[in-house]
Amino acid sequence: MREFIDYDLWGWTPHPEVWVIVLAALAVGGYVARVLAPAAGEVIERRRKFCYLAAVGLLWLASDWPVHDISEEYLYSVHMVQHLLITLVVPPLLLLATPEWIARRVTDPTRPLARRLLRPVVVGVTFNVVVAVTHIPWVVNTSADNGVFHYAVHLVLFVTAIAMWMPVCGPFAELRLKPLSKMFYLFAMSVLPTVPAGFLTFAQTTIYDAYDTPLRLWGVTVANDQQMAGLIMKIVGGLYLWTIIAAVFFRWSAHQRADRGAEATGAGRAPRRPPRPPPPPPPPPPPP
């Protein structure tokens, strides 16, 4: 059993490293909106600003007190909520907030290496392998005890999640999937986590010693905590992805109906009559 240090959960615990990251993210966003965009003759739309602020706010929520403290010291189920936020919610919001012109300053998606690394199969498999590795007991226990390792794990998860979402809502049009392919891709992303989720849900013994603590928050047992973590991963994460699949489907269906309606309207119109030819010129006067 992991050595447990009892402290007041609801006593505020500062995390200045999180504040530095959040303030740096806000500073970068402000610099892009107020300096780079006007210099490039671009305007950052309001929806992009909203997505960026929402992403930074949710990243702060997932990384600071009390979510961070509960997820690292008490409940693995809260740890799972934290991971869902930094892999399924924050990355797509950041991508939706990123204009194409600023993204092309960071990377060139037309390079052969970039195109190979950002293929849907590559990024999808890589992300799910990373997710599976982060559920290995040694990784979880070490992450709970070692702060540097903990942040490294979260960084790898976050970066691979950004890449995983690139074919869905990335700023580069040439890398985004067509609607039907996008739905199949998201469906695969909702199915692959079934293995680690089932591993947690149906485990009969304690998997992670780091969460086998003598103080059980809210009376949740270790077994129930593991089961809730597996259900959150599978059901909550799956419903979230299926909601996006439904949104993509309805938007695609609406576009299909609009295109068929436009074609039918164009086909049903009576052809226009050709313009009448101009009248012939008057005959020349007879000679005198």
mmCIF file of C-alpha atoms in Angstrom:
data_model
loop_
_atom_site.group_PDB
_atom_site.id
_atom_site.type_symbol
_atom_site.label_atom_id
_atom_site.label_comp_id
_atom_site.label_asym_id
_atom_site.label_seq_id
_atom_site.Cartn_x
_atom_site.Cartn_y
_atom_site.Cartn_z
ATOM 1 C CA MET A 1 0.000 0.000 0.000
ATOM 2 C CA ARG A 2 1.235 3.457 -0.840
ATOM 3 C CA GLU A 3 2.284 5.613 2.074
ATOM 4 C CA PHE A 4 -0.518 8.141 2.540
ATOM 5 C CA ILE A 5 -0.179 11.618 3.965
ATOM 6 C CA ASP A 6 -3.445 12.818 5.443
ATOM 7 C CA TYR A 7 -4.238 16.462 4.903
ATOM 8 C CA ASP A 8 -7.302 18.630 4.696
ATOM 9 C CA LEU A 9 -8.760 17.964 1.257
ATOM 10 C CA TRP A 10 -10.794 21.144 1.260
ATOM 11 C CA GLY A 11 -7.864 23.246 2.418
ATOM 12 C CA TRP A 12 -6.706 25.145 -0.637
ATOM 13 C CA THR A 13 -3.493 23.773 -2.160
ATOM 14 C CA PRO A 14 -1.656 26.105 -4.557
ATOM 15 C CA HIS A 15 -0.269 24.779 -7.834
ATOM 16 C CA PRO A 16 1.855 27.637 -9.224
ATOM 17 C CA GLU A 17 3.159 25.491 -12.091
ATOM 18 C CA VAL A 18 -0.420 25.261 -13.380
ATOM 19 C CA TRP A 19 -0.909 29.008 -13.070
ATOM 20 C CA VAL A 20 2.245 29.615 -15.119
ATOM 21 C CA ILE A 21 0.952 27.369 -17.912
ATOM 22 C CA VAL A 22 -2.498 28.991 -17.892
ATOM 23 C CA LEU A 23 -1.119 32.543 -17.864
ATOM 24 C CA ALA A 24 1.328 31.668 -20.648
ATOM 25 C CA ALA A 25 -1.536 30.254 -22.737
ATOM 26 C CA LEU A 26 -3.589 33.414 -22.212
ATOM 27 C CA ALA A 27 -0.580 35.571 -23.106
ATOM 28 C CA VAL A 28 -0.005 33.631 -26.325
ATOM 29 C CA GLY A 29 -3.675 33.927 -27.264
ATOM 30 C CA GLY A 30 -3.678 37.654 -26.586
ATOM 31 C CA TYR A 31 -0.491 38.152 -28.619
ATOM 32 C CA VAL A 32 -1.960 36.293 -31.585
ATOM 33 C CA ALA A 33 -5.247 38.229 -31.459
ATOM 34 C CA ARG A 34 -3.791 41.701 -30.819
ATOM 35 C CA VAL A 35 -0.435 41.629 -32.610
ATOM 36 C CA LEU A 36 -0.045 38.842 -35.158
ATOM 37 C CA ALA A 37 -3.580 38.962 -36.575
ATOM 38 C CA PRO A 38 -3.618 42.735 -37.317
ATOM 39 C CA ALA A 39 -0.099 42.524 -38.760
ATOM 40 C CA ALA A 40 -1.231 39.757 -41.124
ATOM 41 C CA GLY A 41 -4.462 41.561 -42.023
ATOM 42 C CA GLU A 42 -6.534 38.865 -40.325
ATOM 43 C CA VAL A 43 -9.358 38.990 -37.794
ATOM 44 C CA ILE A 44 -9.865 36.376 -35.075
ATOM 45 C CA GLU A 45 -13.557 35.457 -35.105
ATOM 46 C CA ARG A 46 -15.538 35.539 -31.877
ATOM 47 C CA ARG A 47 -16.203 31.802 -31.973
ATOM 48 C CA ARG A 48 -12.476 31.098 -32.098
ATOM 49 C CA LYS A 49 -11.890 33.335 -29.089
ATOM 50 C CA PHE A 50 -14.650 31.528 -27.206
ATOM 51 C CA CYS A 51 -13.177 28.102 -28.048
ATOM 52 C CA TYR A 52 -9.727 29.208 -26.923
ATOM 53 C CA LEU A 53 -10.902 30.639 -23.620
ATOM 54 C CA ALA A 54 -13.038 27.546 -22.998
ATOM 55 C CA ALA A 55 -10.053 25.282 -23.694
ATOM 56 C CA VAL A 56 -7.763 27.216 -21.354
ATOM 57 C CA GLY A 57 -10.452 27.350 -18.670
ATOM 58 C CA LEU A 58 -11.106 23.604 -18.817
ATOM 59 C CA LEU A 59 -7.374 22.889 -18.799
ATOM 60 C CA TRP A 60 -7.094 24.988 -15.654
ATOM 61 C CA LEU A 61 -10.058 23.179 -14.092
ATOM 62 C CA ALA A 62 -8.548 19.760 -14.828
ATOM 63 C CA SER A 63 -5.062 20.645 -13.597
ATOM 64 C CA ASP A 64 -5.591 22.762 -10.483
ATOM 65 C CA TRP A 65 -7.065 22.244 -7.029
ATOM 66 C CA PRO A 66 -9.311 20.438 -6.146
ATOM 67 C CA VAL A 67 -9.583 18.187 -9.224
ATOM 68 C CA HIS A 68 -5.837 17.616 -9.389
ATOM 69 C CA ASP A 69 -5.561 16.745 -5.688
ATOM 70 C CA ILE A 70 -8.540 14.387 -5.669
ATOM 71 C CA SER A 71 -7.419 12.664 -8.873
ATOM 72 C CA GLU A 72 -3.848 12.123 -7.699
ATOM 73 C CA GLU A 73 -4.406 11.273 -4.034
ATOM 74 C CA TYR A 74 -7.872 9.795 -3.621
ATOM 75 C CA LEU A 75 -10.031 8.690 -6.551
ATOM 76 C CA TYR A 76 -8.933 7.154 -9.836
ATOM 77 C CA SER A 77 -12.411 7.843 -11.204
ATOM 78 C CA VAL A 78 -11.749 11.583 -10.879
ATOM 79 C CA HIS A 79 -8.364 10.960 -12.479
ATOM 80 C CA MET A 80 -10.267 9.470 -15.424
ATOM 81 C CA VAL A 81 -12.443 12.586 -15.687
ATOM 82 C CA GLN A 82 -9.259 14.649 -15.714
ATOM 83 C CA HIS A 83 -7.851 12.556 -18.561
ATOM 84 C CA LEU A 84 -11.067 12.834 -20.581
ATOM 85 C CA LEU A 85 -10.900 16.611 -20.287
ATOM 86 C CA ILE A 86 -7.282 16.857 -21.455
ATOM 87 C CA THR A 87 -7.719 14.362 -24.306
ATOM 88 C CA LEU A 88 -11.307 14.607 -25.600
ATOM 89 C CA VAL A 89 -12.457 18.140 -24.749
ATOM 90 C CA VAL A 90 -9.549 20.583 -24.576
ATOM 91 C CA PRO A 91 -7.664 19.476 -27.759
ATOM 92 C CA PRO A 92 -10.593 19.860 -30.207
ATOM 93 C CA LEU A 93 -11.442 23.235 -28.678
ATOM 94 C CA LEU A 94 -7.860 24.390 -29.226
ATOM 95 C CA LEU A 95 -7.911 23.173 -32.826
ATOM 96 C CA LEU A 96 -11.229 24.915 -33.490
ATOM 97 C CA ALA A 97 -9.722 28.082 -32.026
ATOM 98 C CA THR A 98 -6.642 27.968 -34.276
ATOM 99 C CA PRO A 99 -6.891 29.830 -37.608
ATOM 100 C CA GLU A 100 -5.267 28.162 -40.588
ATOM 101 C CA TRP A 101 -2.890 31.059 -41.224
ATOM 102 C CA ILE A 102 -1.344 30.852 -37.755
ATOM 103 C CA ALA A 103 -1.175 27.037 -37.879
ATOM 104 C CA ARG A 104 0.820 27.191 -41.121
ATOM 105 C CA ARG A 105 3.379 29.372 -39.366
ATOM 106 C CA VAL A 106 3.955 26.553 -36.904
ATOM 107 C CA THR A 107 4.058 23.581 -39.269
ATOM 108 C CA ASP A 108 3.752 22.770 -42.953
ATOM 109 C CA PRO A 109 1.293 19.891 -43.471
ATOM 110 C CA THR A 110 2.347 19.495 -47.109
ATOM 111 C CA ARG A 111 5.745 18.074 -46.157
ATOM 112 C CA PRO A 112 5.943 14.311 -46.763
ATOM 113 C CA LEU A 113 6.955 13.531 -43.167
ATOM 114 C CA ALA A 114 4.097 15.602 -41.728
ATOM 115 C CA ARG A 115 1.555 13.967 -44.030
ATOM 116 C CA ARG A 116 2.763 10.487 -43.054
ATOM 117 C CA LEU A 117 2.782 11.218 -39.326
ATOM 118 C CA LEU A 118 -0.651 12.874 -39.392
ATOM 119 C CA ARG A 119 -2.477 10.115 -41.252
ATOM 120 C CA PRO A 120 -5.672 9.114 -39.425
ATOM 121 C CA VAL A 121 -4.513 5.528 -38.886
ATOM 122 C CA VAL A 122 -1.157 6.658 -37.484
ATOM 123 C CA VAL A 123 -2.493 9.285 -35.082
ATOM 124 C CA GLY A 124 -5.482 7.174 -34.034
ATOM 125 C CA VAL A 125 -3.418 4.090 -33.220
ATOM 126 C CA THR A 126 -0.690 6.144 -31.524
ATOM 127 C CA PHE A 127 -3.180 7.899 -29.267
ATOM 128 C CA ASN A 128 -4.893 4.682 -28.203
ATOM 129 C CA VAL A 129 -1.564 2.951 -27.547
ATOM 130 C CA VAL A 130 -0.569 5.862 -25.309
ATOM 131 C CA VAL A 131 -3.918 5.658 -23.498
ATOM 132 C CA ALA A 132 -3.437 1.922 -22.946
ATOM 133 C CA VAL A 133 0.113 2.429 -21.648
ATOM 134 C CA THR A 134 -1.046 5.083 -19.183
ATOM 135 C CA HIS A 135 -3.291 2.454 -17.574
ATOM 136 C CA ILE A 136 -0.427 0.076 -16.797
ATOM 137 C CA PRO A 137 -0.165 -0.154 -12.983
ATOM 138 C CA TRP A 138 3.511 0.836 -12.891
ATOM 139 C CA VAL A 139 2.804 3.967 -14.932
ATOM 140 C CA VAL A 140 -0.161 4.991 -12.763
ATOM 141 C CA ASN A 141 1.643 4.362 -9.474
ATOM 142 C CA THR A 142 4.799 6.174 -10.605
ATOM 143 C CA SER A 143 2.765 9.088 -11.943
ATOM 144 C CA ALA A 144 1.032 9.499 -8.580
ATOM 145 C CA ASP A 145 4.351 9.545 -6.690
ATOM 146 C CA ASN A 146 6.608 11.437 -9.122
ATOM 147 C CA GLY A 147 5.569 14.946 -10.135
ATOM 148 C CA VAL A 148 7.912 15.203 -13.138
ATOM 149 C CA PHE A 149 6.790 11.838 -14.481
ATOM 150 C CA HIS A 150 3.173 12.842 -13.860
ATOM 151 C CA TYR A 151 3.453 15.983 -16.003
ATOM 152 C CA ALA A 152 5.378 14.079 -18.681
ATOM 153 C CA VAL A 153 2.543 11.539 -18.953
ATOM 154 C CA HIS A 154 -0.036 14.310 -19.248
ATOM 155 C CA LEU A 155 2.059 16.095 -21.875
ATOM 156 C CA VAL A 156 2.346 12.953 -24.019
ATOM 157 C CA LEU A 157 -1.391 12.337 -23.672
ATOM 158 C CA PHE A 158 -2.182 15.919 -24.642
ATOM 159 C CA VAL A 159 0.129 16.022 -27.685
ATOM 160 C CA THR A 160 -1.082 12.684 -29.052
ATOM 161 C CA ALA A 161 -4.682 13.801 -28.454
ATOM 162 C CA ILE A 162 -4.048 16.964 -30.491
ATOM 163 C CA ALA A 163 -2.759 14.781 -33.331
ATOM 164 C CA MET A 164 -5.697 12.370 -32.973
ATOM 165 C CA TRP A 165 -8.215 15.205 -33.383
ATOM 166 C CA MET A 166 -6.399 16.740 -36.366
ATOM 167 C CA PRO A 167 -8.329 14.698 -39.007
ATOM 168 C CA VAL A 168 -11.618 15.705 -37.365
ATOM 169 C CA CYS A 169 -11.382 19.435 -36.717
ATOM 170 C CA GLY A 170 -7.808 20.491 -37.445
ATOM 171 C CA PRO A 171 -7.043 23.826 -39.113
ATOM 172 C CA PHE A 172 -5.605 22.214 -42.277
ATOM 173 C CA ALA A 173 -8.324 21.441 -44.820
ATOM 174 C CA GLU A 174 -6.126 18.955 -46.683
ATOM 175 C CA LEU A 175 -5.780 16.812 -43.549
ATOM 176 C CA ARG A 176 -9.459 16.766 -42.536
ATOM 177 C CA LEU A 177 -11.517 13.708 -43.354
ATOM 178 C CA LYS A 178 -14.718 13.720 -45.388
ATOM 179 C CA PRO A 179 -17.900 13.441 -43.278
ATOM 180 C CA LEU A 180 -18.450 9.690 -43.738
ATOM 181 C CA SER A 181 -14.788 8.905 -43.082
ATOM 182 C CA LYS A 182 -14.862 11.229 -40.092
ATOM 183 C CA MET A 183 -17.810 9.353 -38.580
ATOM 184 C CA PHE A 184 -16.080 5.993 -39.047
ATOM 185 C CA TYR A 185 -12.874 7.378 -37.528
ATOM 186 C CA LEU A 186 -14.681 8.680 -34.441
ATOM 187 C CA PHE A 187 -16.545 5.383 -34.135
ATOM 188 C CA ALA A 188 -13.192 3.572 -34.033
ATOM 189 C CA MET A 189 -11.953 6.016 -31.390
ATOM 190 C CA SER A 190 -15.008 5.153 -29.272
ATOM 191 C CA VAL A 191 -14.503 1.382 -29.595
ATOM 192 C CA LEU A 192 -10.751 1.032 -29.013
ATOM 193 C CA PRO A 193 -10.821 2.197 -25.340
ATOM 194 C CA THR A 194 -13.105 -0.752 -24.536
ATOM 195 C CA VAL A 195 -10.102 -2.922 -23.592
ATOM 196 C CA PRO A 196 -8.647 -0.728 -20.815
ATOM 197 C CA ALA A 197 -12.157 0.260 -19.709
ATOM 198 C CA GLY A 198 -13.175 -3.382 -19.356
ATOM 199 C CA PHE A 199 -9.913 -4.099 -17.540
ATOM 200 C CA LEU A 200 -10.917 -1.529 -14.911
ATOM 201 C CA THR A 201 -14.621 -2.328 -14.727
ATOM 202 C CA PHE A 202 -14.343 -6.071 -14.203
ATOM 203 C CA ALA A 203 -11.195 -6.249 -12.072
ATOM 204 C CA GLN A 204 -11.708 -8.277 -8.891
ATOM 205 C CA THR A 205 -8.640 -6.974 -7.054
ATOM 206 C CA THR A 206 -6.929 -3.637 -6.486
ATOM 207 C CA ILE A 207 -5.070 -2.661 -9.643
ATOM 208 C CA TYR A 208 -3.339 0.538 -8.530
ATOM 209 C CA ASP A 209 -1.636 0.620 -5.136
ATOM 210 C CA ALA A 210 -1.436 4.405 -5.377
ATOM 211 C CA TYR A 211 -5.199 4.627 -4.817
ATOM 212 C CA ASP A 212 -5.415 1.926 -2.135
ATOM 213 C CA THR A 213 -5.374 4.521 0.651
ATOM 214 C CA PRO A 214 -6.718 4.150 4.195
ATOM 215 C CA LEU A 215 -8.815 7.311 3.869
ATOM 216 C CA ARG A 216 -11.653 6.696 1.415
ATOM 217 C CA LEU A 217 -13.142 9.910 0.107
ATOM 218 C CA TRP A 218 -16.967 9.990 0.319
ATOM 219 C CA GLY A 219 -16.915 6.332 1.378
ATOM 220 C CA VAL A 220 -16.048 5.090 -2.137
ATOM 221 C CA THR A 221 -14.255 1.745 -1.950
ATOM 222 C CA VAL A 222 -11.222 0.933 -4.089
ATOM 223 C CA ALA A 223 -13.225 -1.594 -6.137
ATOM 224 C CA ASN A 224 -16.078 0.855 -6.754
ATOM 225 C CA ASP A 225 -13.590 3.574 -7.654
ATOM 226 C CA GLN A 226 -11.992 1.350 -10.300
ATOM 227 C CA GLN A 227 -15.382 0.334 -11.679
ATOM 228 C CA MET A 228 -16.524 3.952 -11.909
ATOM 229 C CA ALA A 229 -13.287 4.848 -13.699
ATOM 230 C CA GLY A 230 -13.896 2.135 -16.291
ATOM 231 C CA LEU A 231 -17.517 3.179 -16.793
ATOM 232 C CA ILE A 232 -16.547 6.838 -17.128
ATOM 233 C CA MET A 233 -13.934 5.954 -19.699
ATOM 234 C CA LYS A 234 -16.270 3.788 -21.766
ATOM 235 C CA ILE A 235 -19.741 5.294 -21.308
ATOM 236 C CA VAL A 236 -19.022 8.995 -20.791
ATOM 237 C CA GLY A 237 -16.189 9.076 -23.323
ATOM 238 C CA GLY A 238 -18.197 6.977 -25.773
ATOM 239 C CA LEU A 239 -21.351 9.094 -25.476
ATOM 240 C CA TYR A 240 -19.283 12.228 -25.988
ATOM 241 C CA LEU A 241 -17.769 10.863 -29.207
ATOM 242 C CA TRP A 242 -21.138 9.538 -30.397
ATOM 243 C CA THR A 243 -22.653 12.973 -29.855
ATOM 244 C CA ILE A 244 -20.021 14.407 -32.185
ATOM 245 C CA ILE A 245 -20.714 11.606 -34.680
ATOM 246 C CA ALA A 246 -24.421 12.513 -34.599
ATOM 247 C CA ALA A 247 -23.628 16.192 -35.151
ATOM 248 C CA VAL A 248 -21.415 15.343 -38.138
ATOM 249 C CA PHE A 249 -24.126 13.072 -39.560
ATOM 250 C CA PHE A 250 -26.939 15.614 -39.270
ATOM 251 C CA ARG A 251 -24.806 18.357 -40.784
ATOM 252 C CA TRP A 252 -23.775 16.084 -43.647
ATOM 253 C CA SER A 253 -27.406 14.986 -44.153
ATOM 254 C CA ALA A 254 -28.591 18.610 -44.240
ATOM 255 C CA HIS A 255 -25.978 19.455 -46.870
ATOM 256 C CA GLN A 256 -27.027 16.438 -48.933
ATOM 257 C CA ARG A 257 -30.696 17.483 -48.844
ATOM 258 C CA ALA A 258 -29.792 21.052 -49.743
ATOM 259 C CA ASP A 259 -27.719 19.884 -52.713
ATOM 260 C CA ARG A 260 -30.506 17.586 -53.958
ATOM 261 C CA GLY A 261 -33.031 20.399 -53.581
ATOM 262 C CA ALA A 262 -30.855 22.760 -55.580
ATOM 263 C CA GLU A 263 -30.425 20.168 -58.334
ATOM 264 C CA ALA A 264 -34.185 19.486 -58.453
ATOM 265 C CA THR A 265 -34.963 23.188 -58.606
ATOM 266 C CA GLY A 266 -32.509 23.670 -61.424
ATOM 267 C CA ALA A 267 -33.847 20.669 -63.372
ATOM 268 C CA GLY A 268 -37.495 21.724 -62.969
ATOM 269 C CA ARG A 269 -37.090 25.165 -64.432
ATOM 270 C CA ALA A 270 -38.435 25.718 -67.920
ATOM 271 C CA PRO A 271 -35.635 26.527 -70.318
ATOM 272 C CA ARG A 272 -35.448 30.153 -71.223
ATOM 273 C CA ARG A 273 -36.497 31.165 -74.698
ATOM 274 C CA PRO A 274 -33.613 32.266 -76.834
ATOM 275 C CA PRO A 275 -33.608 36.012 -77.438
ATOM 276 C CA ARG A 276 -35.380 37.178 -80.567
ATOM 277 C CA PRO A 277 -33.071 38.040 -83.429
ATOM 278 C CA PRO A 278 -32.901 41.726 -84.260
ATOM 279 C CA PRO A 279 -35.219 42.881 -87.082
ATOM 280 C CA PRO A 280 -33.664 42.912 -90.567
ATOM 281 C CA PRO A 281 -32.400 46.289 -91.755
ATOM 282 C CA PRO A 282 -34.759 48.240 -94.035
ATOM 283 C CA PRO A 283 -34.239 47.714 -97.795
ATOM 284 C CA PRO A 284 -32.139 50.372 -99.500
ATOM 285 C CA PRO A 285 -34.090 53.066 -101.369
ATOM 286 C CA PRO A 286 -34.598 52.481 -105.148
ATOM 287 C CA PRO A 287 -32.079 54.241 -107.369
ATOM 288 C CA PRO A 288 -33.333 57.477 -108.997
#
